Short mmCIF file of C-alpha atoms and ligand atoms in Angstrom, two decimals:
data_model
loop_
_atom_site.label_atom_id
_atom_site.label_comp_id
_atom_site.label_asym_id
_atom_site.label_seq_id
_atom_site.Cartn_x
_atom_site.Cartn_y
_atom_site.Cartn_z
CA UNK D 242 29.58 -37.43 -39.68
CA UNK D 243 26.68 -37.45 -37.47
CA UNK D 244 23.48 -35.49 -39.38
CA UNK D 245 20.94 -33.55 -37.21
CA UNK D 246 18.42 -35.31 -38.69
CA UNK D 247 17.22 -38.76 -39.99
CA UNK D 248 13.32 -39.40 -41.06
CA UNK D 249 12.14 -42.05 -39.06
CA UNK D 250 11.19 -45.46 -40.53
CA UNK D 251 9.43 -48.42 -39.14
CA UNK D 252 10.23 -52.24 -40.47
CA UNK D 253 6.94 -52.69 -41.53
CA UNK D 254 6.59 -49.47 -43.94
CA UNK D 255 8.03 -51.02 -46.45
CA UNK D 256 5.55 -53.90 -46.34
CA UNK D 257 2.35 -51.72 -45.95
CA UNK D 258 3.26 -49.89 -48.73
CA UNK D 259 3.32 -52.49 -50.99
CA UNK D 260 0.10 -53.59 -49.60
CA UNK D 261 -1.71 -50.01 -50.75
CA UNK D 262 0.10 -50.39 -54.22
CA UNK D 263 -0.93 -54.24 -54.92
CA UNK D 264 -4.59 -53.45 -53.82
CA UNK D 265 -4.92 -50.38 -55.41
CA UNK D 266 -5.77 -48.54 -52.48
CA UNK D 267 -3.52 -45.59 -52.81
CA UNK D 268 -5.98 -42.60 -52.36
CA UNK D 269 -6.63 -40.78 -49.33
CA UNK D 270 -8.88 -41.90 -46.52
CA UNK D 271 -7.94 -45.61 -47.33
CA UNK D 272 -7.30 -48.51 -44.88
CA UNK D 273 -3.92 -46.79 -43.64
CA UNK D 274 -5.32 -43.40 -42.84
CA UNK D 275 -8.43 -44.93 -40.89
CA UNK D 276 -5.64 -47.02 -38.63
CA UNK D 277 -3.48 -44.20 -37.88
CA UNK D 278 -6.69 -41.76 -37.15
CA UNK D 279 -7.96 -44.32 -34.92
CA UNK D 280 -4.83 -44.57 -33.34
CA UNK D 281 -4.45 -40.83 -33.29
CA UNK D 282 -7.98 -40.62 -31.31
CA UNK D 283 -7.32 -43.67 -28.89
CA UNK D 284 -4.14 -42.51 -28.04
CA UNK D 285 -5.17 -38.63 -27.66
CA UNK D 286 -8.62 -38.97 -26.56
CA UNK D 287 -9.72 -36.49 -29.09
CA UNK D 288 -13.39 -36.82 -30.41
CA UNK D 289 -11.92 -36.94 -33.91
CA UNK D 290 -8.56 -36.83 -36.08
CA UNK D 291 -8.25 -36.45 -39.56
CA UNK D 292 -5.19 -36.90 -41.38
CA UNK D 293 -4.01 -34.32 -43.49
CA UNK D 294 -1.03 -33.45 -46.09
CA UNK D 295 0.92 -31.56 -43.32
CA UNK D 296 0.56 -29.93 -40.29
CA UNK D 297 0.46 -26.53 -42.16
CA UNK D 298 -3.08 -27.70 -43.76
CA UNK D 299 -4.39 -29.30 -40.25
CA UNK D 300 -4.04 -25.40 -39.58
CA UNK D 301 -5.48 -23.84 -42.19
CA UNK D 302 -8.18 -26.11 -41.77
CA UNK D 303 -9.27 -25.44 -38.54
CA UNK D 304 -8.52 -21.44 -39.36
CA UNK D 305 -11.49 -22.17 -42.07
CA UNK D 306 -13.25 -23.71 -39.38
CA UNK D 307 -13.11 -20.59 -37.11
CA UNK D 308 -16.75 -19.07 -37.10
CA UNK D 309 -16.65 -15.69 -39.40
CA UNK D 310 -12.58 -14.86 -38.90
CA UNK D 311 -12.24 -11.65 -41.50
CA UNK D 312 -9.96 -9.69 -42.80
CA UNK D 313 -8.27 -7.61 -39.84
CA UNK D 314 -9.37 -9.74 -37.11
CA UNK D 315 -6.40 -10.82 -34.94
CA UNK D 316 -5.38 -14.20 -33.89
CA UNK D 317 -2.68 -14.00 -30.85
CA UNK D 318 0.11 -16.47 -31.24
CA UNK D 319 4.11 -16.48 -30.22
CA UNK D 320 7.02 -14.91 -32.86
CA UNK D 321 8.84 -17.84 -31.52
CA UNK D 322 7.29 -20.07 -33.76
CA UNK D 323 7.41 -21.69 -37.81
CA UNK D 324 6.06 -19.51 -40.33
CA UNK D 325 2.77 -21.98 -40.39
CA UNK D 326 1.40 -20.70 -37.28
CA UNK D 327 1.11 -17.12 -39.03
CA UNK D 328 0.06 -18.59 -42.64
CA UNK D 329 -3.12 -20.49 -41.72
CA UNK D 330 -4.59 -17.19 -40.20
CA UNK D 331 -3.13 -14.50 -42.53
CA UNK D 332 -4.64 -16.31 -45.93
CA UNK D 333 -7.80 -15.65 -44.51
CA UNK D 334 -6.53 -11.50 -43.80
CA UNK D 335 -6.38 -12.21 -40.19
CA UNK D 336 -4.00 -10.20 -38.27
CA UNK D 337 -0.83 -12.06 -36.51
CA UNK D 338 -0.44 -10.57 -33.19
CA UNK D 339 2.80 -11.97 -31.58
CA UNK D 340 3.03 -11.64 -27.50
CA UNK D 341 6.64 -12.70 -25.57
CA UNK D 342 7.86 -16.04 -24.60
CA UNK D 343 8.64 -17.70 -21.46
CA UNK D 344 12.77 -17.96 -21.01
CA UNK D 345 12.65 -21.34 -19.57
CA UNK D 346 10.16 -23.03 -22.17
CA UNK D 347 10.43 -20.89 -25.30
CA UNK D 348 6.55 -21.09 -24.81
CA UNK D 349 4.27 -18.16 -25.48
CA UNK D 350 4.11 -16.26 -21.80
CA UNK D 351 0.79 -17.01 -20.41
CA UNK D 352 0.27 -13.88 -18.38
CA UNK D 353 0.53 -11.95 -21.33
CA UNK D 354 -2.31 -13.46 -23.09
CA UNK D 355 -5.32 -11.28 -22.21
CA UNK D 356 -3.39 -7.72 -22.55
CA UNK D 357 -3.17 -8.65 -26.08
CA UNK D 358 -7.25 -9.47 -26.11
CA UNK D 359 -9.31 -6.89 -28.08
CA UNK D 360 -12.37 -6.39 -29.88
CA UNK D 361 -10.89 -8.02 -32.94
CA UNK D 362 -9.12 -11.24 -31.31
CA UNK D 363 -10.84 -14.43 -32.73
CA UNK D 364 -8.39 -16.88 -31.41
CA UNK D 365 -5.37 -17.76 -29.49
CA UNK D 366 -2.86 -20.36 -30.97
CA UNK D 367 -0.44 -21.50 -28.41
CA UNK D 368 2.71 -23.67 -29.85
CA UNK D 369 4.28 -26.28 -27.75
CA UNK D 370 8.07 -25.78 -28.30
CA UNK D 371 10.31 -28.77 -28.43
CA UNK D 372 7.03 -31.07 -27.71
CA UNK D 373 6.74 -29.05 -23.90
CA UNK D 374 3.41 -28.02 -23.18
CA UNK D 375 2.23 -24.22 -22.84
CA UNK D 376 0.28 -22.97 -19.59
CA UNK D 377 -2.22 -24.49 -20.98
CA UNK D 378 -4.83 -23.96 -17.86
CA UNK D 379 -4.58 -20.29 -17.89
CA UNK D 380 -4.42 -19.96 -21.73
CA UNK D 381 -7.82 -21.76 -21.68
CA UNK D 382 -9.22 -19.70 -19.19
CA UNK D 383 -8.48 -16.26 -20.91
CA UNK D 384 -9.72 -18.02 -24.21
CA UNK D 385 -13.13 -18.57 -21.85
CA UNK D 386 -13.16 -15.26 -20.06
CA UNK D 387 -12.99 -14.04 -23.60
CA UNK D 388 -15.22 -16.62 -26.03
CA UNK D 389 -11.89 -16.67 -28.16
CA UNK D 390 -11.35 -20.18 -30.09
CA UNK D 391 -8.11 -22.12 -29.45
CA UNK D 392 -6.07 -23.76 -32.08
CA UNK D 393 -3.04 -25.51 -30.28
CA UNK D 394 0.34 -25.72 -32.99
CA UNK D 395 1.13 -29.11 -31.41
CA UNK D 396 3.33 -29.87 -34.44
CA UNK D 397 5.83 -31.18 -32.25
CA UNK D 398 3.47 -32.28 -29.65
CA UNK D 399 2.39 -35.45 -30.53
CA UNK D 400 3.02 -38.02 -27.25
CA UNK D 401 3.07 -35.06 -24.87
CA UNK D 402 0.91 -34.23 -22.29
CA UNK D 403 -0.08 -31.58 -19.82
CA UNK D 404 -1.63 -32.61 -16.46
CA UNK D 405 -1.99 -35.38 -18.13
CA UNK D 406 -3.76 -34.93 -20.79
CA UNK D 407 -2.74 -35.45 -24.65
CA UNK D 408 -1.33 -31.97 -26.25
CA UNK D 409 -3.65 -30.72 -29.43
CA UNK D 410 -6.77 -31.89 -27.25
CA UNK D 411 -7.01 -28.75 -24.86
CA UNK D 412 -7.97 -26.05 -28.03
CA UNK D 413 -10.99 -26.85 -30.14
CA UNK D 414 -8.55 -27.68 -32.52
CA UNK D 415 -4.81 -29.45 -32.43
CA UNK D 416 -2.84 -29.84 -35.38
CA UNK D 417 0.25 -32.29 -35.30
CA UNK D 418 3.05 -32.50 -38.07
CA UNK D 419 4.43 -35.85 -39.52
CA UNK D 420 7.09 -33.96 -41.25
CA UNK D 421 10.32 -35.92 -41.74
CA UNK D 422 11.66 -33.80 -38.66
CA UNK D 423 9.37 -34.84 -36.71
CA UNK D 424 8.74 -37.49 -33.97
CA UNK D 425 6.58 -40.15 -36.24
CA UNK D 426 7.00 -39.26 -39.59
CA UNK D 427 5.02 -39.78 -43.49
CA UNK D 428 7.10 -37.61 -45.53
CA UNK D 429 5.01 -34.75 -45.38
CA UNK D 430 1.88 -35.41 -43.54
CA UNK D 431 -0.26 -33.64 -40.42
CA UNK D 432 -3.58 -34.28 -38.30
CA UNK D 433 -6.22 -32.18 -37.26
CA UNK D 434 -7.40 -33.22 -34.05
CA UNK D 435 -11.12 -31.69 -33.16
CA UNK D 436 -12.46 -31.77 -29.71
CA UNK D 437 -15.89 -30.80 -30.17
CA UNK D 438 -18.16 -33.40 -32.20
CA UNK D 439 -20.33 -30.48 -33.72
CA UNK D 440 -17.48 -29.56 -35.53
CA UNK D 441 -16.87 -32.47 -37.21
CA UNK D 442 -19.14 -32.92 -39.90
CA UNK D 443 -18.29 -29.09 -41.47
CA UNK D 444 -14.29 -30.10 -40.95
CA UNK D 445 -14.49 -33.33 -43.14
CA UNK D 446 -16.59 -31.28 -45.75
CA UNK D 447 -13.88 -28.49 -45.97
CA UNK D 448 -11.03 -31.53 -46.17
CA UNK D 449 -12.88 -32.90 -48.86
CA UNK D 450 -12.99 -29.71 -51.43
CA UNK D 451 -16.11 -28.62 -49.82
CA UNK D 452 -18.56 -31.60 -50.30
CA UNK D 453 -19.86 -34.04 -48.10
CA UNK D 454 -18.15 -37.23 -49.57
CA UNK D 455 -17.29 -38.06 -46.02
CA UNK D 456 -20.98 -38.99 -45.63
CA UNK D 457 -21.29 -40.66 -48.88
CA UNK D 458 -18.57 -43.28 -48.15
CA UNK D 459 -20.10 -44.04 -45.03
CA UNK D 460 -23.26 -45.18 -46.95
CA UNK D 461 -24.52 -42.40 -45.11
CA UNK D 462 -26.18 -40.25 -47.96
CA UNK D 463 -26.63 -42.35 -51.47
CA UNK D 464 -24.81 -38.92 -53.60
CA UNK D 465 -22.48 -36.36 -52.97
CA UNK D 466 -22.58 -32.80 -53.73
CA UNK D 467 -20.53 -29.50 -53.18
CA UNK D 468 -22.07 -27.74 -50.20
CA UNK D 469 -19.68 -25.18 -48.92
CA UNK D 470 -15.84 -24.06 -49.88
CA UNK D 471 -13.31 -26.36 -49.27
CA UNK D 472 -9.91 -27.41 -50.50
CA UNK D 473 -8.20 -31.23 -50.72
CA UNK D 474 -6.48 -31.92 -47.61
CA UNK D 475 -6.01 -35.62 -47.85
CA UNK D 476 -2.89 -37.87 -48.29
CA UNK D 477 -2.31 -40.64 -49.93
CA UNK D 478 -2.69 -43.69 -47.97
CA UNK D 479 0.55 -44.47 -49.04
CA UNK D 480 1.95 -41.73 -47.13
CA UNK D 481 -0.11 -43.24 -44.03
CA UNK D 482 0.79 -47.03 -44.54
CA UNK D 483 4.36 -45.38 -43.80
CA UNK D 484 3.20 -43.16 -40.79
CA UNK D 485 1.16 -46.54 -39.10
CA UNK D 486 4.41 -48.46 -39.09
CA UNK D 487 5.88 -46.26 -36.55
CA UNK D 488 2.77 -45.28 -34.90
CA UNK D 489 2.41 -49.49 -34.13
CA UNK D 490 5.90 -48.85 -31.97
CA UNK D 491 5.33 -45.39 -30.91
CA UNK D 492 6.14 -46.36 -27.50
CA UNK D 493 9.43 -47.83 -28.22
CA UNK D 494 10.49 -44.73 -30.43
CA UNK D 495 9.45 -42.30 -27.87
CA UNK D 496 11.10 -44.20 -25.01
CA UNK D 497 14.19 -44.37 -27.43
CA UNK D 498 13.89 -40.14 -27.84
CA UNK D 499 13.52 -39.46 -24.37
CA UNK D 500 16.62 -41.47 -23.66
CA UNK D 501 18.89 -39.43 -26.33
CA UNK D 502 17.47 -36.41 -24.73
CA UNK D 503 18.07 -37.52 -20.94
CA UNK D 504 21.43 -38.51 -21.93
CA UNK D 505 22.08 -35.25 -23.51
CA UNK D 506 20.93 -33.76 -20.60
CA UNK D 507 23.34 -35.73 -17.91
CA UNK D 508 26.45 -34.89 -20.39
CA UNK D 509 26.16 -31.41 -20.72
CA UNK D 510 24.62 -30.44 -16.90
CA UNK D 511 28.34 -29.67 -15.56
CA UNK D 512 28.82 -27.13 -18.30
CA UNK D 513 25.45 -25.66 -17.34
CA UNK D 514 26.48 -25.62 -13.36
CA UNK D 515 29.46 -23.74 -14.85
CA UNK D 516 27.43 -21.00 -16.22
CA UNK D 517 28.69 -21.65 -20.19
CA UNK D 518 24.95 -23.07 -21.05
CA UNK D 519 21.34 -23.59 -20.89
CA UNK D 520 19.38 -26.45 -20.61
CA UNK D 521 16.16 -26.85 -21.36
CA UNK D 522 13.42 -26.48 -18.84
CA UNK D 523 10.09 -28.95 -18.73
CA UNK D 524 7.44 -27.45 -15.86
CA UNK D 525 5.95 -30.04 -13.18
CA UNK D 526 3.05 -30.70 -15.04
CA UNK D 527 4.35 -31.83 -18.29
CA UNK D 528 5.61 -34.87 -19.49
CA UNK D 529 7.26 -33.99 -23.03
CA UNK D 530 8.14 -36.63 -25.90
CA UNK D 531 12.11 -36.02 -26.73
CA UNK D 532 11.45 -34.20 -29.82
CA UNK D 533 14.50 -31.96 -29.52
CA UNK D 534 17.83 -30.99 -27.41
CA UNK D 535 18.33 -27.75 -27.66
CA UNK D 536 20.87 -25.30 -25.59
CA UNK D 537 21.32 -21.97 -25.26
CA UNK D 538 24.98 -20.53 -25.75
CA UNK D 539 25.67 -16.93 -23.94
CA UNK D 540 25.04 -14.72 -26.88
CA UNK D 541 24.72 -15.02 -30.96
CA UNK D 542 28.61 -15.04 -31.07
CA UNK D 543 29.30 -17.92 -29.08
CA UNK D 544 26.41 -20.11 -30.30
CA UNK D 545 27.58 -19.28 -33.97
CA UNK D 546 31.29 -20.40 -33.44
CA UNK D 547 30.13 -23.42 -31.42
CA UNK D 548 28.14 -24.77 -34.69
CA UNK D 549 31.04 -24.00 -36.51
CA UNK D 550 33.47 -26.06 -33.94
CA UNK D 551 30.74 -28.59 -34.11
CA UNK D 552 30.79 -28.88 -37.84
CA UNK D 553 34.44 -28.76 -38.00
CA UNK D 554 33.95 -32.14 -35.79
CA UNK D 555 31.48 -33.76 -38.46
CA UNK D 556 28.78 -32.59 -35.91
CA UNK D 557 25.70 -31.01 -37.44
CA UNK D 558 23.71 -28.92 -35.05
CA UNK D 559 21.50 -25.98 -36.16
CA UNK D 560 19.30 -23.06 -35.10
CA UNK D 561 15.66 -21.35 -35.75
CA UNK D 562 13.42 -19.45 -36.22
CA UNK D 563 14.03 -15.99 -37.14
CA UNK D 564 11.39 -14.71 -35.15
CA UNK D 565 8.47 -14.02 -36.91
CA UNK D 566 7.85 -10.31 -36.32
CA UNK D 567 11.21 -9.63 -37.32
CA UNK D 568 10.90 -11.52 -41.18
CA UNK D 569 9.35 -8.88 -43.94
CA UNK D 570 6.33 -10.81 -44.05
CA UNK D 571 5.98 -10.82 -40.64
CA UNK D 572 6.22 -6.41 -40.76
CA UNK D 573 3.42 -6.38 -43.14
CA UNK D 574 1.33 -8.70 -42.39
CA UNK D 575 1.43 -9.06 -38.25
CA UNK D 576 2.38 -6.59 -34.93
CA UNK D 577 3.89 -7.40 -31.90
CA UNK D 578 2.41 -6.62 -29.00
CA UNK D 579 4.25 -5.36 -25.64
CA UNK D 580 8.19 -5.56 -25.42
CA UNK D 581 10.54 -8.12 -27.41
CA UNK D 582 12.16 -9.03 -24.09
CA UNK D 583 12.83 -12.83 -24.47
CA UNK D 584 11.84 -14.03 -27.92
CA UNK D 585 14.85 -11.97 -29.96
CA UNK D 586 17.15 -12.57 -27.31
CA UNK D 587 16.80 -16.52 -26.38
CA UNK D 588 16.29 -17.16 -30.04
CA UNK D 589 19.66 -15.83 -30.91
CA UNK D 590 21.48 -17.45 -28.21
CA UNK D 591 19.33 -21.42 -29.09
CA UNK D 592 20.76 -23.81 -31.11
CA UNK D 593 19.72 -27.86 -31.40
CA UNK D 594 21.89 -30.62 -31.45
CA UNK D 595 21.08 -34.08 -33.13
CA UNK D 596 17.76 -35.90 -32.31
CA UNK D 597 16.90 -39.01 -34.46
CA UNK D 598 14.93 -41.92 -33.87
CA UNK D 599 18.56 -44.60 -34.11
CA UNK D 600 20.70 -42.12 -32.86
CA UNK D 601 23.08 -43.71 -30.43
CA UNK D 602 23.54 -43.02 -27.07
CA UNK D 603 27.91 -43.35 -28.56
CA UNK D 604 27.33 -40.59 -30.84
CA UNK D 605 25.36 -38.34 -28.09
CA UNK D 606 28.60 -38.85 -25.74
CA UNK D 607 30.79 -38.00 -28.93
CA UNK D 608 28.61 -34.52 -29.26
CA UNK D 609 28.72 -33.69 -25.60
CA UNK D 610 32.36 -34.30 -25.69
CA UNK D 611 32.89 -31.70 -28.66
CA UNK D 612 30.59 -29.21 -26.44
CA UNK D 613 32.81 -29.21 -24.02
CA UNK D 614 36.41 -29.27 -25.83
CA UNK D 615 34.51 -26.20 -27.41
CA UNK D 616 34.53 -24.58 -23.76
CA UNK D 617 37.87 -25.74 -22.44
C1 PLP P 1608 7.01 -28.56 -38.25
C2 PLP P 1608 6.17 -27.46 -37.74
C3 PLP P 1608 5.09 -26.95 -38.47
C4 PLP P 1608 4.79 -27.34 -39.88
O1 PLP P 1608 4.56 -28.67 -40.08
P1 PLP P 1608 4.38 -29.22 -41.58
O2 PLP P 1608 3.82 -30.59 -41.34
O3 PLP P 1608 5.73 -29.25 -42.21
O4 PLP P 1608 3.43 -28.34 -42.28
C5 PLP P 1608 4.30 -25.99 -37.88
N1 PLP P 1608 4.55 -25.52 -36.65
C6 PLP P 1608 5.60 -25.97 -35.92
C7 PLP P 1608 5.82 -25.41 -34.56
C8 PLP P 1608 6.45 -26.94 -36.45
O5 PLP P 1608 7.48 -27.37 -35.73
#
């Protein structure tokens, strides 16, 4: 049996932990969550991370952060995309308004950006599928040419870059997820990276229920007091003791991901020269971190009854996401904008096969081998 999925875990979580539960330290913003936001910034070269409960809050933190977004404003984004993108911006009444992907990167289409600008657009939230970076010079530019915020979904993002540059640092926000599907993992667990230091002071107010005790740990003010809304967007620092483990060999775990992936990628190429598959496609200018093999099967059919061969082999692979203009909240709460030309199509035909951190490169040649029984 080989699962699609194991949670990654670092030696040293177990000790950490026990560290935060002998001291007593097991709130949020404790020893472990400065580490891995310091890590977090280092790495990234972001101005400042905060930690978060999930990537899903990171989000609807920085849509709070948005100046003035109200109800029927609309916030451009991909249908290709987890239901989190939408959420964060549709709690606050904003409108969803979904534009086409890319074939090759399952990325929002950047040239189809600014026909979607109007008079009500507050932001553009590109997602980086499958940790490959969006266009993101020409998504930045339109966000310019327009004075439209950026919040980059980098939820899968984290190690990536783009020209060079750290993914989730482009947009004046970038939220990463440290889901347990994810690359670096704390159960449930997210950041908020924030570019701009002027924004920093009002984001750690809204993480912490809408006062400034930010400041008052940091000796800074000698009370604290409720100043604006907020909500509690903190997790424990157990949570982060387990998170800092990995982070400490983040290196070694990506190098270990981008192996599986280029491994995956050798094994199945023949069946791709032969026309049964597609591969996945990472542009010049971005480096990605192995977060996921996917390949795309002819049609719905086929991909459906290769899962089912797969599973018949102990092999679990899946798919996603329904896209998001097609679910009923999706309908009521969001429009799509131009033609559904790729993001229906390639998302029925996509399906992922099984990336872990300690998956071996034996087990990726025993799922390439069931690919290809599957086609003869
Ligand atoms: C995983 C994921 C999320 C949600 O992350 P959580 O940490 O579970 O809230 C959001 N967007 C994308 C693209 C994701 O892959």
């Amino acid at each position: 049996m080989i699962n699609f999925n194991v949670p990654p875990c670092a030696d040293k979580a177990m000790e950490y932990i026990q560290e935060c539960v002998r001291n007593q330290k097991i709130c949020g913003d404790g020893a472990y969550t400065k580490k891995c936001s310091r890590w977090i910034e280092e790495k990234t070269g972001t101005a400042k991370c905060l930690l978060t409960t999930s990537c899903t809050h990171a989000t609807e933190l920085a849509a709070l952060l948005l100046p003035d977004i109200k109800a029927g404003d609309e916030v451009i984004m991909p249908a290709f995309t987890f239901v989190s993108t939408a959420d964060a911006f549709v709690l606050r009444g904003a409108v969803p308004v979904f534009v086409d992907i890319r074939p090759d990167t399952m990325n929002m289409d950047e040239k189809l950006v600014e026909a979607a600008v109007t008079e009500r657009t507050k932001a553009i939230v590109p997602v980086h599928y499958a940790g490959v970076s969006c266009e993101m010079d020409t998504i930045m530019e339109v966000a310019d040419r327009h004075g439209l915020a950026v919040v980059e979904d980098a939820a899968q993002g984290i190690m990536s870059t783009y020209k060079g540059r750290a993914l989730g640092t482009f947009g004046n926000f970038g939220c990463f997820s440290f889901h347990e599907t994810k690359n670096y993992s704390m159960g449930e667990g997210g950041a908020l990276l924030i570019r701009d230091e002027k924004d920093v002071e009002e984001a750690e107010i809204i993480r912490e229920k809408g006062t400034n005790r930010s400041k008052f740990y940091r000796g800074q003010i000698d009370k604290y007091t409720w100043i604006n809304y907020g909500s509690s967007y903190l997790p424990s620092d157990m949570n982060a003791a387990y998170l800092y483990a990995q982070l400490e060999i983040a290196e070694e775990i990506n190098e270990a991901r981008l192996e599986i992936w280029n491994r995956y990628y050798e094994r199945l190429q023949p069946l791709a020269e032969a026309g049964k598959l597609d591969l996945p496609v990472v542009p010049e200018n971005c480096v990605h971190n192995g977060h996921m093999f996917y390949v795309k099967a002819a049609d719905i059919e086929v991909r459906t009854a290769l899962i089912d061969h797969l599973k018949e082999k102990g092999i679990k692979a899946v798919f996603h996401y329904i896209p998001l203009h097609t679910a009923p909240a999706g309908q009521k709460f969001g429009r799509f904008h131009g033609e559904d030309k790729y993001t229906t199509r390639e998302s029925e035909r996509l399906m992922r096969l099984p990336m872990y951190y300690g998956l071996t490169l034996a087990q990726v040649d025993e799922i390439c081998d069931s690919v290809k029984d599957f086609f003869g």
